[in-house]
N, CA, C and O atoms as a Tinker XYZ file with bonds, in Angstrom:
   384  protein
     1  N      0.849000   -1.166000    0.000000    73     2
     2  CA     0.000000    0.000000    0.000000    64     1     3
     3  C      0.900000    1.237000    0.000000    63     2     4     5
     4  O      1.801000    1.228000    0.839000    81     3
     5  N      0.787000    2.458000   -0.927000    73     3     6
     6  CA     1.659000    3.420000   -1.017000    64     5     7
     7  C      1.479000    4.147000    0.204000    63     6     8     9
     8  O      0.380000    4.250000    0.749000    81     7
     9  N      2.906000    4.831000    0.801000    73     7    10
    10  CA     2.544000    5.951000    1.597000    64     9    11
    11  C      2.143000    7.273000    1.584000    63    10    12    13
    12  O      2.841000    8.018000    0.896000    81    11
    13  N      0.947000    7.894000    2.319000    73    11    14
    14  CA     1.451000    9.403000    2.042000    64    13    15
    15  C      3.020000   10.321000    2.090000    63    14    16    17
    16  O      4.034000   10.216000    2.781000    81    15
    17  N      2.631000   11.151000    1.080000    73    15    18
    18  CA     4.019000   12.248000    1.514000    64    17    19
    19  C      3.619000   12.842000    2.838000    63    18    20    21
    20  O      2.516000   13.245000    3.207000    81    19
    21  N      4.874000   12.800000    3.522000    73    19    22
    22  CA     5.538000   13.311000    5.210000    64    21    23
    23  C      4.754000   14.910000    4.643000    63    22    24    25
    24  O      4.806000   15.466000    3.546000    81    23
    25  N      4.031000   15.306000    5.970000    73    23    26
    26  CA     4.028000   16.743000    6.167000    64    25    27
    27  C      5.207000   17.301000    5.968000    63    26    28    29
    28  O      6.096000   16.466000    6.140000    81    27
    29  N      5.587000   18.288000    5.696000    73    27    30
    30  CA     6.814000   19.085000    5.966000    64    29    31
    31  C      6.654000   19.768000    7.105000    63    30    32    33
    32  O      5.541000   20.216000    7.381000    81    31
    33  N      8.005000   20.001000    8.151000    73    31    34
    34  CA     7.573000   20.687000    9.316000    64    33    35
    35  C      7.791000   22.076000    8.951000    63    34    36    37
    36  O      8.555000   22.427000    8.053000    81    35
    37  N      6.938000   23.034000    9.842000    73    35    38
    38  CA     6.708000   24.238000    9.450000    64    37    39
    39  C      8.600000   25.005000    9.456000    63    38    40    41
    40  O      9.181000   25.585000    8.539000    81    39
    41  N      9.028000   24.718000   10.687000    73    39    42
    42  CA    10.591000   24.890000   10.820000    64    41    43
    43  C     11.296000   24.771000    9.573000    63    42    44    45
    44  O     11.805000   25.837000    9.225000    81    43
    45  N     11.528000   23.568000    8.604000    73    43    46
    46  CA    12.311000   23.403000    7.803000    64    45    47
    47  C     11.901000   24.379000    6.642000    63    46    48    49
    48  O     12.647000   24.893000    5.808000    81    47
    49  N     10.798000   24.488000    6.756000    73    47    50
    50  CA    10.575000   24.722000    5.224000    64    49    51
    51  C     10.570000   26.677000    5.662000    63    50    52    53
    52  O     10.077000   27.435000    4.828000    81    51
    53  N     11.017000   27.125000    6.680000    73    51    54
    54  CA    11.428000   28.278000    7.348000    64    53    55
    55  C     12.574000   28.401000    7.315000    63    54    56    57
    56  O     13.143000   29.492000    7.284000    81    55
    57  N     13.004000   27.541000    7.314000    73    55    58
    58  CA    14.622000   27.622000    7.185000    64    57    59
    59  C     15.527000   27.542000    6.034000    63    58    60    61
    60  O     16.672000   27.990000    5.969000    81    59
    61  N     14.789000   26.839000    5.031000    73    59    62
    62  CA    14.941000   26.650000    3.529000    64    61    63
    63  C     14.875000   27.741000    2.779000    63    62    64    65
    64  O     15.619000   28.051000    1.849000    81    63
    65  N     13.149000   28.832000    3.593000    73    63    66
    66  CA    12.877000   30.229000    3.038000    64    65    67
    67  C     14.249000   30.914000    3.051000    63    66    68    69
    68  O     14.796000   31.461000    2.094000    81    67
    69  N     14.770000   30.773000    4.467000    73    67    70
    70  CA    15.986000   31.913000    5.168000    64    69    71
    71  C     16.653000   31.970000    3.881000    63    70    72    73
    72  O     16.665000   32.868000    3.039000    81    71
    73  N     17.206000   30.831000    3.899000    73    71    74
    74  CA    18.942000   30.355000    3.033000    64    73    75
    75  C     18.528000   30.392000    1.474000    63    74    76    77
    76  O     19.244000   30.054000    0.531000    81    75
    77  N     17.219000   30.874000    1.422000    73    75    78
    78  CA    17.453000   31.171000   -0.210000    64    77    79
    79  C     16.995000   32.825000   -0.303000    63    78    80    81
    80  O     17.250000   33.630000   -1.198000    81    79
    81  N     16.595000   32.925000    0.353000    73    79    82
    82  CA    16.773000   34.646000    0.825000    64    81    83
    83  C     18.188000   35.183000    1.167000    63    82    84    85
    84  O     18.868000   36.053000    0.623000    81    83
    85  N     18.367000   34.550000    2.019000    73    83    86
    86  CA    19.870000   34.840000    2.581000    64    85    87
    87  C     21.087000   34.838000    1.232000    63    86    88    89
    88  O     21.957000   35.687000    1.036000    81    87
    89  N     20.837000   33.762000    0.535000    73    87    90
    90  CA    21.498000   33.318000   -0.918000    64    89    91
    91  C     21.857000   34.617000   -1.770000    63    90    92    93
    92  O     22.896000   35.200000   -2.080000    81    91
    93  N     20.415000   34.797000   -2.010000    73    91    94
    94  CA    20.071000   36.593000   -3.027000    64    93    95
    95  C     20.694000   37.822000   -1.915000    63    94    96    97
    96  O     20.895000   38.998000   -2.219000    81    95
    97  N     20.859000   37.382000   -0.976000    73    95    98
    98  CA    20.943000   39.049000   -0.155000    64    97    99
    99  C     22.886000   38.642000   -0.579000    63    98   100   101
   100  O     23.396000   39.399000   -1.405000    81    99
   101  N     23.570000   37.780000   -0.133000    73    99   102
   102  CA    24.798000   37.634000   -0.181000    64   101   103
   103  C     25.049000   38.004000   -1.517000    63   102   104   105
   104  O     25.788000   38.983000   -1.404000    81   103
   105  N     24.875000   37.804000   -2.655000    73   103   106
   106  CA    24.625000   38.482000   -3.931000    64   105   107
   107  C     24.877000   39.825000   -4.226000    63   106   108   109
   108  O     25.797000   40.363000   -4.841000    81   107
   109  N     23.659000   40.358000   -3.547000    73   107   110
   110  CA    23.509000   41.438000   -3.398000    64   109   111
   111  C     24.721000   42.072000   -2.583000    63   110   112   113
   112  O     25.273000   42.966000   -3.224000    81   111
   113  N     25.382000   41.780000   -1.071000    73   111   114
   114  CA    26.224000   42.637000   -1.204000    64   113   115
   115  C     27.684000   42.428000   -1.546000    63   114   116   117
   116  O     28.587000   43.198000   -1.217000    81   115
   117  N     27.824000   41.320000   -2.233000    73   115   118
   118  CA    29.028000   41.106000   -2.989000    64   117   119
   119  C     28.642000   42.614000   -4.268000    63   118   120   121
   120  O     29.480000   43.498000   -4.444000    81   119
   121  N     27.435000   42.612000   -4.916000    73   119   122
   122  CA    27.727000   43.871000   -5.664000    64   121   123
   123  C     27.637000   44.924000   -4.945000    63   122   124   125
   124  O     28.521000   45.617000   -5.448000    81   123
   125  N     27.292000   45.390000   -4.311000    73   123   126
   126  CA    27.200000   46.905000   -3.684000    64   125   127
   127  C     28.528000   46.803000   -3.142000    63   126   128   129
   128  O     29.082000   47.901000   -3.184000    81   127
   129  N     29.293000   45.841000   -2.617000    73   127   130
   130  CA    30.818000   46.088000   -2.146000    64   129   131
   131  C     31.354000   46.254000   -3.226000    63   130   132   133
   132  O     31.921000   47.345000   -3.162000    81   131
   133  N     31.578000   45.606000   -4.622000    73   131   134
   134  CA    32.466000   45.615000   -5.611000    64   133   135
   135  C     31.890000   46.879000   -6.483000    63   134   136   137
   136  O     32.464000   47.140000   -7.540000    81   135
   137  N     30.766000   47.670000   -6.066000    73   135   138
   138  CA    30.498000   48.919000   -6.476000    64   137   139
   139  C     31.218000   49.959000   -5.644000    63   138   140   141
   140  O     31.912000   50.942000   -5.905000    81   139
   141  N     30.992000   49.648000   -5.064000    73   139   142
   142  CA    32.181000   50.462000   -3.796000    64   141   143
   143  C     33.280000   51.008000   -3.875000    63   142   144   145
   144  O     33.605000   52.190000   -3.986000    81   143
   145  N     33.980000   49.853000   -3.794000    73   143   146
   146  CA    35.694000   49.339000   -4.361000    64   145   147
   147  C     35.744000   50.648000   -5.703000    63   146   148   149
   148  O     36.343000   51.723000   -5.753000    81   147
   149  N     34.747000   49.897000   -6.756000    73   147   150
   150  CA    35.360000   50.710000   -7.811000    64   149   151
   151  C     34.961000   51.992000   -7.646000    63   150   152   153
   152  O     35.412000   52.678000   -8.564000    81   151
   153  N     34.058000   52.863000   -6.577000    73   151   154
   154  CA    33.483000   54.065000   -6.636000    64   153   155
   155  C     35.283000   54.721000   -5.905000    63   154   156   157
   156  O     35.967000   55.577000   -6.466000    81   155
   157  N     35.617000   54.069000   -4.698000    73   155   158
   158  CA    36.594000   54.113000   -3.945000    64   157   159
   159  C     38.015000   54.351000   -5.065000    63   158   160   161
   160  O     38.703000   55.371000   -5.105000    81   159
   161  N     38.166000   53.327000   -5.767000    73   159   162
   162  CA    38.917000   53.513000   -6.809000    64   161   163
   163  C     39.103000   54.358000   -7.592000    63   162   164   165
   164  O     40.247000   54.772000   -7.783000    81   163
   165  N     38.176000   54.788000   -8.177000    73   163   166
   166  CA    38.277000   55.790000   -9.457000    64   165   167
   167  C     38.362000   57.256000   -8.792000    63   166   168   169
   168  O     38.839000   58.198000   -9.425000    81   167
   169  N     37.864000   57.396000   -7.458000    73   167   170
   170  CA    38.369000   59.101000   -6.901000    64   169   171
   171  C     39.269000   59.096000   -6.794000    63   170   172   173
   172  O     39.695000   60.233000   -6.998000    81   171
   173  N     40.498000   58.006000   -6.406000    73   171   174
   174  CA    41.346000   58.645000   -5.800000    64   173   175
   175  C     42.564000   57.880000   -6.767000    63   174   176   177
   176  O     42.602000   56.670000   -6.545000    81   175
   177  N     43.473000   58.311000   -7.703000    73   175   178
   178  CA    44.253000   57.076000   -8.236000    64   177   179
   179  C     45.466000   56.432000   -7.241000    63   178   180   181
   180  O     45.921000   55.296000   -7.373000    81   179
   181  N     45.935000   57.535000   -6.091000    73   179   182
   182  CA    46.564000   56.857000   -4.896000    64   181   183
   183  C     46.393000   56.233000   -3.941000    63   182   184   185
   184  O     47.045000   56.281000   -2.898000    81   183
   185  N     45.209000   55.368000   -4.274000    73   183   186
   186  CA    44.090000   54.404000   -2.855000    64   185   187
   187  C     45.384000   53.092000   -3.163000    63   186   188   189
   188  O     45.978000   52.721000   -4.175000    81   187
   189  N     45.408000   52.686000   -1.736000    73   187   190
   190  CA    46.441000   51.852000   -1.623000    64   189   191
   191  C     45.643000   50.389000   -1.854000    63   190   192   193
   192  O     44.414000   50.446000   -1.870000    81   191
   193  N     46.199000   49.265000   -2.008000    73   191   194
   194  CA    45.143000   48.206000   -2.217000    64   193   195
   195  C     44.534000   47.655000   -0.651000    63   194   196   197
   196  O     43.600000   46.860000   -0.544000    81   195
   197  N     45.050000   48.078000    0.150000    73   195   198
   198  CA    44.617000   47.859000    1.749000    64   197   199
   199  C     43.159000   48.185000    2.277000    63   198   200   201
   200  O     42.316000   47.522000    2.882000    81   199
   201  N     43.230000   49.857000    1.656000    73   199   202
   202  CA    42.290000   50.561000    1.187000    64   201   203
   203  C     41.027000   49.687000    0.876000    63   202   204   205
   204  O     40.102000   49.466000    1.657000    81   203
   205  N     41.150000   49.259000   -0.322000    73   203   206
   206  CA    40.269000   48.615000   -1.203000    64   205   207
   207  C     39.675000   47.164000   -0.775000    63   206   208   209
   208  O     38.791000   46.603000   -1.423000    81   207
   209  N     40.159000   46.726000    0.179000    73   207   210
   210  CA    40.136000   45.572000    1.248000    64   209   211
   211  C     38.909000   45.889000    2.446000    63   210   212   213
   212  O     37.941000   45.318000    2.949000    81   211
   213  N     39.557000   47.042000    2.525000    73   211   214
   214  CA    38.780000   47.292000    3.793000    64   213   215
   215  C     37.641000   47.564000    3.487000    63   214   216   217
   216  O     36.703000   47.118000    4.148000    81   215
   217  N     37.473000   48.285000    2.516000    73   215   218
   218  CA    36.042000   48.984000    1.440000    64   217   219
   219  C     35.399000   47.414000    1.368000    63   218   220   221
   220  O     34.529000   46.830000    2.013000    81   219
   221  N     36.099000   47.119000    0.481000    73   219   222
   222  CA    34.831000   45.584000    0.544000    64   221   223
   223  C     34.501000   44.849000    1.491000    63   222   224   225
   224  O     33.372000   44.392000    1.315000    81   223
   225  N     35.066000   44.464000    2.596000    73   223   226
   226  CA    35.117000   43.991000    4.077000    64   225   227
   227  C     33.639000   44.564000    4.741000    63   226   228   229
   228  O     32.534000   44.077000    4.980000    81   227
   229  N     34.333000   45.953000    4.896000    73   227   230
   230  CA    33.440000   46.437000    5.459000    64   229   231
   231  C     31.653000   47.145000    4.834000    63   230   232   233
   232  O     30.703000   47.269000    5.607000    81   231
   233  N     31.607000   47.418000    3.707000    73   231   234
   234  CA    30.742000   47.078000    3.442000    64   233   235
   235  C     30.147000   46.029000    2.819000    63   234   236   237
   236  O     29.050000   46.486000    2.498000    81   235
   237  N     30.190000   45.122000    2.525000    73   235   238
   238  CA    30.027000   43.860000    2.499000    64   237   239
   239  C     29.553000   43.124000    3.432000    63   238   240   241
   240  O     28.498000   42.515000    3.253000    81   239
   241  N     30.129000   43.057000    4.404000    73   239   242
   242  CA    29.915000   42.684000    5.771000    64   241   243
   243  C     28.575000   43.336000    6.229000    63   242   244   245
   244  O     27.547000   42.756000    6.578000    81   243
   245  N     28.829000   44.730000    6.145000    73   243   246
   246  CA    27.696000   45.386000    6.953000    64   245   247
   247  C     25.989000   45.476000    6.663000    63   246   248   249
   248  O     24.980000   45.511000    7.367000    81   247
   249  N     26.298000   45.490000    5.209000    73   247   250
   250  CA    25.286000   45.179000    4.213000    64   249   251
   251  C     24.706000   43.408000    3.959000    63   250   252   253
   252  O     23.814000   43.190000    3.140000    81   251
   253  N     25.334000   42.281000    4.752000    73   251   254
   254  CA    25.092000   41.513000    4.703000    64   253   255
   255  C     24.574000   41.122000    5.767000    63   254   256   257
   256  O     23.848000   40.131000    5.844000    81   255
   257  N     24.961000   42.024000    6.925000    73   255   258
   258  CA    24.571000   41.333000    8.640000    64   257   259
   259  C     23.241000   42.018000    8.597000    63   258   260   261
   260  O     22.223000   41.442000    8.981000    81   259
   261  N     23.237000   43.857000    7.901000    73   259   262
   262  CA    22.064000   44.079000    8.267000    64   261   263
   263  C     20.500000   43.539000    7.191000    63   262   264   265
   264  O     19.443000   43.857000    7.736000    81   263
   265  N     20.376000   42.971000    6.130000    73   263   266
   266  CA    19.972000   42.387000    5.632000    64   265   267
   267  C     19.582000   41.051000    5.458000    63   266   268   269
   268  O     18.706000   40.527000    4.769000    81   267
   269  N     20.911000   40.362000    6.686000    73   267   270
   270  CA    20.005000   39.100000    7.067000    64   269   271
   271  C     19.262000   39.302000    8.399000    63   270   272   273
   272  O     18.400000   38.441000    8.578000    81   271
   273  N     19.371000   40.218000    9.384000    73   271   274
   274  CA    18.415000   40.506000   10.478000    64   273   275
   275  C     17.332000   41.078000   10.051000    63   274   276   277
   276  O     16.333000   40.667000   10.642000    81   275
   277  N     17.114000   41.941000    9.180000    73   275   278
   278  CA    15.817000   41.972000    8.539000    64   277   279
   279  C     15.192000   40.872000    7.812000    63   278   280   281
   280  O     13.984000   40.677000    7.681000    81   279
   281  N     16.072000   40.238000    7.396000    73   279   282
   282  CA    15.297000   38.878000    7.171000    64   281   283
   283  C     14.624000   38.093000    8.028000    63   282   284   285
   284  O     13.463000   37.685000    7.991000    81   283
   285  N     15.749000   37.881000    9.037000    73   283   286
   286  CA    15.033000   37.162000   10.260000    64   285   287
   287  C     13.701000   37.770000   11.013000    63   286   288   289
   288  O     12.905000   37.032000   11.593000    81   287
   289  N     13.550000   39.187000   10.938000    73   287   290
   290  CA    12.731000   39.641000   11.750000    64   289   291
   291  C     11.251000   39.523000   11.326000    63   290   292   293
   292  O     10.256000   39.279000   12.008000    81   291
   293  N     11.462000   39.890000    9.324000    73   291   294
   294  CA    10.436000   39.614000    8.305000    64   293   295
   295  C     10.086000   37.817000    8.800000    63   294   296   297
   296  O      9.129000   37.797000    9.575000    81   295
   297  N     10.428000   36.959000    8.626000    73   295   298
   298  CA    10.136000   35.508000    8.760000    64   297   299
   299  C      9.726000   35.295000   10.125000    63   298   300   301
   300  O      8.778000   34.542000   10.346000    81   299
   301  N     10.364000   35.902000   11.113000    73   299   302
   302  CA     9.628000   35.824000   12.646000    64   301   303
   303  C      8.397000   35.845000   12.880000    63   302   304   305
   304  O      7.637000   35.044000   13.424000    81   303
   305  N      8.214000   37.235000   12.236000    73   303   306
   306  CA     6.731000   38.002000   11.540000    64   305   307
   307  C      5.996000   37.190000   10.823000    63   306   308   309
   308  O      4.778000   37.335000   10.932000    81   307
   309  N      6.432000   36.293000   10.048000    73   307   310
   310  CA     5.110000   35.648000    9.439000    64   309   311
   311  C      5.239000   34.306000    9.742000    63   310   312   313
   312  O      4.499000   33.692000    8.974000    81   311
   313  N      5.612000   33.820000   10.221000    73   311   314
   314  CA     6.057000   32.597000   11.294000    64   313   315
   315  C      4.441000   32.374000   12.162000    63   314   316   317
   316  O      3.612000   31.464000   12.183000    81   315
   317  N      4.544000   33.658000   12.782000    73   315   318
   318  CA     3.374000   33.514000   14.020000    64   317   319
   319  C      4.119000   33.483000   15.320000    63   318   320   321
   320  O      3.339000   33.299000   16.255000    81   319
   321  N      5.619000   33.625000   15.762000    73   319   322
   322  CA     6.110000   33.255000   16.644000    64   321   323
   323  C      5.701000   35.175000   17.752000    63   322   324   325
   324  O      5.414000   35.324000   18.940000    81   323
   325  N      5.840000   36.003000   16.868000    73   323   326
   326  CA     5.842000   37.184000   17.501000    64   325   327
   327  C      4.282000   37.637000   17.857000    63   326   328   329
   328  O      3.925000   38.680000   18.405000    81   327
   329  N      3.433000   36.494000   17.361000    73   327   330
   330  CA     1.797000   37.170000   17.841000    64   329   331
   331  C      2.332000   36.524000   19.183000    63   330   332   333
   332  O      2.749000   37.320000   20.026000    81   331
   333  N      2.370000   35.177000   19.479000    73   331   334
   334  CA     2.133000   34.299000   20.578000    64   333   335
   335  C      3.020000   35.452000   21.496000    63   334   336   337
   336  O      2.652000   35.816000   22.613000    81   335
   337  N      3.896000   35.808000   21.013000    73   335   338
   338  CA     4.989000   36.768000   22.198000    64   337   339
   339  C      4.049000   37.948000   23.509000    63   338   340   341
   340  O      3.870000   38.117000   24.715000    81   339
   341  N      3.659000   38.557000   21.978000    73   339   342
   342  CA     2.685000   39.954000   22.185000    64   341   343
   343  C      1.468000   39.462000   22.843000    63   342   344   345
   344  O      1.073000   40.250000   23.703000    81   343
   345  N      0.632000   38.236000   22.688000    73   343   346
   346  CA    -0.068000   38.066000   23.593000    64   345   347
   347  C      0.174000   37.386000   25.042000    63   346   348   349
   348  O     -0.572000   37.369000   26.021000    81   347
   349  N      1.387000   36.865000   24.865000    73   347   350
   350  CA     2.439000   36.283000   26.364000    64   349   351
   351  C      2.035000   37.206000   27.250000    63   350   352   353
   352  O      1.368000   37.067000   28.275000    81   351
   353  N      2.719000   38.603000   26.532000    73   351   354
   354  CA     3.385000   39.652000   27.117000    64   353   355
   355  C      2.263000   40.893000   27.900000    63   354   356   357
   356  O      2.367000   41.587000   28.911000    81   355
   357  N      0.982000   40.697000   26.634000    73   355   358
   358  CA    -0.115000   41.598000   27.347000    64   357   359
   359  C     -1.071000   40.887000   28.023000    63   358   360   361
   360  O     -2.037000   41.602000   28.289000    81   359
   361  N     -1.215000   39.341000   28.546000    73   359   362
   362  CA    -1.283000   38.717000   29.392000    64   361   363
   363  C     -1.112000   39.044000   30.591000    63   362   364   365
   364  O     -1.987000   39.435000   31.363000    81   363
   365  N      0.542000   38.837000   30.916000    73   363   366
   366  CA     1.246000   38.606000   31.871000    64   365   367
   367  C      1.156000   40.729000   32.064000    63   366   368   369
   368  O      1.570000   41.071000   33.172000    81   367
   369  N      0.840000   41.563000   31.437000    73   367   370
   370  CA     0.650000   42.929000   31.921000    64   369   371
   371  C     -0.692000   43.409000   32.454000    63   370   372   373
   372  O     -0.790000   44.442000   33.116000    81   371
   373  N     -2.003000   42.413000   32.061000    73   371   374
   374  CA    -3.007000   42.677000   33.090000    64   373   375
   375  C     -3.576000   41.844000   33.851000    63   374   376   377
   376  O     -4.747000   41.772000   34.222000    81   375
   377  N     -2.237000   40.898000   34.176000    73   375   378
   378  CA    -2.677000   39.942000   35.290000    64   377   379
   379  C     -1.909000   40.721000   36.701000    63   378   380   381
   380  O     -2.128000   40.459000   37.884000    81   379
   381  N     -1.027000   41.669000   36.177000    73   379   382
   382  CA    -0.233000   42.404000   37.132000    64   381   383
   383  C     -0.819000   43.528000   37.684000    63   382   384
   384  O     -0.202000   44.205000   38.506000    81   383
């Protein structure tokens, strides 16, 4: 007798969302850093290559941390995890 297909748990298939979101955002600031670099580049023709390190590092980086916490916060949000919070929370404020 065939089996049904397994539910998927709500978790995985949340987590699958992340990392292909997360995928496109890393994308994304690999170009806005290597836009950078060359914006960094072309003002100045004495930018040392250290310079140009740090430019991509740092925005790259920054543009990637803050774009996956908005991710996380967007998916929290439609998760359902942040209603249950908010009603925890205004609960536990007029039982006080």
């Amino acid at each position: 007798m065939p089996q049904p297909d397994p539910i998927p748990s709500p978790r995985h298939s949340m987590m699958r969302r992340f990392w292909r979101i997360f995928r496109l955002l890393a994308l994304l600031s690999i170009v806005i850093a290597a836009l950078a670099v060359y914006l960094v580049a072309r003002g100045d023709p004495t930018v040392h290559v250290h310079m140009l390190i740090a430019t991509a590092l740092g925005i790259g980086l920054t543009v990637l941390v803050g774009t996956g916490l908005m991710t996380l916060v967007f998916i929290s949000n439609s998760s359902g995890h942040d209603e249950a919070a908010a009603r925890g929370a205004e609960e536990n404020i007029d039982n006080d």
